[in-house]
Amino acid sequence: MDKTFVLTELALSLLIFFLAGKIKSYPSNKWRLLYIAPMFVAVIFSFLVDFNFISIGVYIACAVFLGWYYTENVRLRRVMAAVAILITGALASYLLTDPDYKTQNYYSDFKSAFENMKSHYVLDKEKGIDWDELYSKYEPRFKEVQDRQDSTMNYKVWMEFVGEFYDDHVGYTMKNDDDMRKAFCEAYGNDYGLSLIRLSSGEYVAVNVEGCGESFSIGSDKDPIDLREIKDKYIVKDADRNTISEVGIKNGTIITKWDGKPIDDYLEDVRFSLFASPDRENEDFYKPLYVAGMGGESVEITFLDDNGEEKTVTAPKLGPYISRLYDTIVKIDGGIEITNLEWQEVNEDTALIRISEMAYDSNSYEETDYAEMTRKLRDEIEELRSKGVKNIIFDLRQNSGGSPYMVEGVAGLFAPVGEHTSYYSAVIDEDTARFNRGSDGKYIKNKELTYMGEDLWHDGKIILLVNGETVSAGDDMTYMMGDYPNVTVAGFTKTNSSCQAVGSIKMQEGELSFSAVPNLDPDGNVAIDTFTDHVGRVPFDEKIPFTEEVIAAIFDRGEDYQIDYVVKNLLD
């Protein structure tokens, strides 16, 4: 439509140029309609397809013709028409010759996705969503995105929008991979050589510091989020990467101010994150990480030196912060790097099984039949017990979710003997494809979903090691197994607290996912997900303190502190 609009205005400009002298020869007020024709066309196009910022020059050209009302000079009229022809001709040339130019439909994407989500998002009451307020807030912002045709701005506004739901099943991905990588580099700020985290004692400290221990290096060929090609365009080649380490900032150094202000003052400015944290405590844990990307070409970092004295250093921008941010999250949240469902010996008394996703193979995932996996796992558990193993650690850190049927296939082996309820489904109105609520506002319970317990580990201890990225079916497994008598749930943070079944909307420029099918507990409440209080409702027994020793173990020595903590403190 942009090309049609510009070419139409160019044709009108040429027509009016050649008619400039003719109009004077045939005086009539009807000719004045021709003067306003370009602006009339512009208004019509704006109404039909929205004003586009890239066409601002054409609107200026249209305004030029309105000046014909104030002069009868043919020469001046032709000069004005020539200016309009040059403007519209230059833009037409650009639009027709640039192979990468395409008007993106950001605004229509928002409008269609919003209406779909409004009709089918199943947690609006539980989350306290005011749809009218949301639309009033974001409609003009997406209109601005459309005007500017800015893919990074589109990503940022969508991420702010999905953050309103406090639901990690509400998410946005861009259709174009290059635009997505560009948005990652531009949306999360600048890398000044460190990340920030808050200790359990309340102080903010530097972590993943450039040049220290096992920390991320911005110049490394290894990129944790696979942004190497596009990231190189943003790297500041002549920036001194050793600025902060040379003045004594290292992993664990207390940071008191960021650009002259306490870190607390920036937390409300964190508008979006790589993943949602529905539980408020989890959100508070991750937020400081994003503050470390805030600033301009440089930031002033105030810190305490080894003598406890406050000092300030000006740290230059090294490049985009996204890679260090992502690497920091992985170092804190990542589980043991072994294959999904693989066992590893911790010591003679303890075995660990890694479950990074709730998937066994493609056939079982599609058909919901995990009998083969359950048989294999049962044999492995029996073998461990025969060897005298007393404890099992389930490493569910950064578990991305998957099939709830796999969860039942695993959990049933450890559940007390007998039948257990996992969830109730909800009654759906087939005509509207919406789930019905009763007079009490709760969804109406439908079928009960159950599984059988075998209690194979009755005399042993079980640890579920989790974090804020243990989501969906990972939440599900923690919800089900967390109440077994011999299970302890531990981690730096609780699980994510997002566990309804997911639907998605494919748009022209991206895809929006959201919670679309409710899972209910025996009381008819939505299970697992947080409500307006933002308090997680999944079992959580042991919050592992985040201390200076944690920082040294993870970022200086590259150790798995949480496994060591569990063995020393929970498996005596």
Coordinates of C-alpha atoms in Angstrom, one line a residue, residues 159-362:
M159 CA 7.1 -7.7 25.6
E160 CA 5.7 -4.9 27.8
F161 CA 2.2 -6.1 26.8
V162 CA 2.8 -9.7 27.7
G163 CA 4.4 -8.7 30.9
E164 CA 1.1 -7.3 32.1
F165 CA -0.3 -10.8 32.5
Y166 CA 2.3 -12.2 34.9
D167 CA 2.0 -15.5 33.0
D168 CA 5.0 -17.1 31.3
H169 CA 2.7 -18.8 28.9
V170 CA 1.9 -15.4 27.5
G171 CA 4.7 -14.7 25.1
Y172 CA 5.6 -13.1 21.8
T173 CA 8.0 -14.2 19.1
M174 CA 8.8 -12.3 15.9
K175 CA 8.4 -14.0 12.5
N176 CA 11.6 -12.7 11.0
D177 CA 14.7 -14.3 12.7
D178 CA 17.0 -11.4 11.7
D179 CA 14.5 -8.9 13.2
M180 CA 14.4 -11.0 16.4
R181 CA 18.2 -11.0 16.8
K182 CA 18.3 -7.3 16.1
A183 CA 15.7 -6.7 18.7
F184 CA 17.6 -8.8 21.3
C185 CA 20.7 -6.7 20.7
E186 CA 18.8 -3.3 20.9
A187 CA 16.1 -4.0 23.5
Y188 CA 18.2 -5.1 26.5
G189 CA 20.6 -2.3 26.7
N190 CA 24.4 -2.1 26.7
D191 CA 27.1 -4.3 28.0
Y192 CA 29.4 -2.5 30.5
G193 CA 31.3 -5.7 31.5
L194 CA 29.2 -7.1 34.3
S195 CA 25.8 -8.2 35.4
L196 CA 24.1 -7.4 38.8
I197 CA 22.4 -9.7 41.3
R198 CA 21.0 -9.2 44.8
L199 CA 22.4 -11.3 47.6
S200 CA 20.1 -12.8 50.2
S201 CA 21.5 -10.3 52.6
G202 CA 20.3 -7.5 50.4
E203 CA 23.4 -6.1 48.8
Y204 CA 23.8 -5.8 45.1
V205 CA 26.9 -7.4 43.7
A206 CA 28.7 -7.6 40.3
V207 CA 28.6 -11.0 38.7
N208 CA 29.9 -12.5 35.4
V209 CA 32.5 -9.7 35.3
E210 CA 34.5 -9.4 32.1
G211 CA 38.0 -10.9 32.6
C212 CA 37.3 -12.6 35.9
G213 CA 37.2 -16.4 36.6
E214 CA 34.7 -18.3 34.5
S215 CA 32.8 -15.2 33.5
F216 CA 31.5 -14.5 30.0
S217 CA 33.8 -12.6 27.6
I218 CA 32.2 -10.3 25.1
G219 CA 35.0 -11.1 22.6
S220 CA 34.5 -14.8 22.8
D221 CA 33.6 -16.8 19.7
K222 CA 31.1 -18.7 21.8
D223 CA 27.8 -16.9 22.1
P224 CA 25.2 -18.4 24.4
I225 CA 22.3 -17.1 22.4
D226 CA 23.7 -17.6 18.9
L227 CA 23.9 -13.9 18.0
R228 CA 27.5 -13.8 16.8
E229 CA 26.9 -12.5 13.3
I230 CA 24.5 -9.7 14.1
K231 CA 26.1 -8.9 17.5
D232 CA 29.5 -8.1 15.9
K233 CA 27.8 -5.1 14.2
Y234 CA 27.1 -3.7 17.6
I235 CA 30.5 -4.4 19.3
V236 CA 32.5 -1.3 20.2
K237 CA 35.9 -2.4 18.8
D238 CA 38.1 0.2 20.6
A239 CA 36.4 0.0 24.0
D240 CA 38.6 -1.0 26.9
R241 CA 37.2 -4.3 28.2
N242 CA 39.4 -4.3 31.2
T243 CA 38.3 -0.9 32.7
I244 CA 36.2 -2.3 35.6
S245 CA 38.5 -5.2 36.4
E246 CA 41.6 -3.0 36.5
V247 CA 40.0 -0.8 39.3
G248 CA 39.2 -3.9 41.4
I249 CA 35.6 -4.8 40.4
K250 CA 35.3 -8.6 40.4
N251 CA 32.7 -11.2 40.9
G252 CA 31.1 -10.5 44.3
T253 CA 32.1 -6.8 44.5
I254 CA 29.3 -4.8 46.1
I255 CA 27.8 -2.2 43.8
T256 CA 26.3 0.7 45.7
K257 CA 25.2 3.0 42.8
W258 CA 24.6 2.9 39.1
D259 CA 25.1 6.3 37.3
G260 CA 24.8 8.0 40.7
K261 CA 21.6 6.4 41.9
P262 CA 20.9 3.3 44.1
I263 CA 20.1 0.1 42.2
D264 CA 16.7 0.1 43.9
D265 CA 15.8 3.3 42.0
Y266 CA 16.0 1.4 38.7
L267 CA 13.9 -1.6 39.4
E268 CA 10.6 0.0 38.4
D269 CA 12.2 0.9 35.0
V270 CA 12.6 -2.8 34.1
R271 CA 9.7 -3.0 31.7
F272 CA 10.2 -6.5 30.3
S273 CA 12.4 -9.6 30.6
L274 CA 13.4 -12.7 28.7
F275 CA 10.8 -14.7 30.6
A276 CA 8.0 -13.8 32.9
S277 CA 8.2 -14.3 36.7
P278 CA 4.6 -14.6 37.9
D279 CA 5.8 -15.0 41.5
R280 CA 6.8 -11.7 43.0
E281 CA 9.8 -13.1 44.9
N282 CA 11.1 -14.6 41.7
E283 CA 10.6 -11.3 39.9
D284 CA 12.6 -9.5 42.6
F285 CA 15.4 -12.1 42.2
Y286 CA 15.8 -11.6 38.5
K287 CA 15.1 -7.9 38.1
P288 CA 18.6 -6.5 39.0
L289 CA 20.1 -8.5 36.1
Y290 CA 18.3 -6.1 33.7
V291 CA 19.5 -2.9 35.4
A292 CA 23.1 -3.7 34.4
G293 CA 22.1 -3.0 30.7
M294 CA 20.8 0.5 31.5
G295 CA 22.9 3.5 30.4
G296 CA 24.4 5.4 27.5
E297 CA 27.8 5.4 25.9
S298 CA 29.2 4.9 29.4
V299 CA 28.0 4.5 33.0
E300 CA 29.4 5.5 36.4
I301 CA 29.7 2.4 38.6
T302 CA 30.1 3.1 42.3
F303 CA 31.5 0.1 44.3
L304 CA 33.2 -0.9 47.6
D305 CA 36.8 -1.8 47.2
D306 CA 38.6 -4.5 49.3
N307 CA 38.9 -2.0 52.1
G308 CA 35.3 -1.2 52.2
E309 CA 35.8 2.3 50.7
E310 CA 33.4 3.7 48.1
K311 CA 34.9 4.3 44.7
T312 CA 33.5 5.2 41.2
V313 CA 34.7 4.2 37.8
T314 CA 33.4 5.2 34.4
A315 CA 32.7 2.1 32.4
P316 CA 32.5 2.3 28.6
K317 CA 29.8 0.5 26.5
L318 CA 31.3 -2.7 25.1
G319 CA 28.4 -3.8 22.9
P320 CA 24.9 -5.3 23.4
Y321 CA 24.1 -6.6 26.8
I322 CA 21.9 -9.5 25.7
S323 CA 24.7 -12.2 25.5
R324 CA 26.1 -11.5 29.0
L325 CA 22.6 -11.2 30.4
Y326 CA 21.6 -14.6 28.9
D327 CA 24.9 -16.2 29.9
T328 CA 24.4 -14.9 33.5
I329 CA 20.9 -16.4 33.7
V330 CA 22.1 -19.8 32.3
K331 CA 25.0 -19.9 34.8
I332 CA 22.5 -19.3 37.7
D333 CA 19.6 -21.3 36.4
G334 CA 21.1 -24.0 34.1
G335 CA 21.0 -27.6 35.2
I336 CA 23.6 -30.2 34.7
E337 CA 24.6 -30.5 31.0
I338 CA 23.7 -34.1 30.3
T339 CA 21.0 -35.7 28.1
N340 CA 17.4 -35.4 29.1
L341 CA 16.4 -38.4 31.4
E342 CA 20.1 -39.3 31.8
W343 CA 21.4 -40.4 35.3
Q344 CA 24.5 -39.2 36.9
E345 CA 26.2 -40.4 40.1
V346 CA 26.6 -37.7 42.7
N347 CA 28.2 -39.9 45.4
E348 CA 27.7 -43.5 46.5
D349 CA 24.5 -42.6 48.3
T350 CA 23.0 -40.2 45.8
A351 CA 22.0 -40.4 42.1
L352 CA 20.8 -37.5 39.9
I353 CA 18.4 -37.6 37.0
R354 CA 18.3 -34.6 34.6
I355 CA 14.9 -33.7 33.2
S356 CA 15.3 -30.6 31.1
E357 CA 12.0 -31.0 29.2
M358 CA 8.9 -33.2 29.6
A359 CA 9.5 -35.2 26.4
Y360 CA 10.7 -38.8 25.8
D361 CA 10.3 -39.3 22.0
S362 CA 8.1 -37.9 19.2

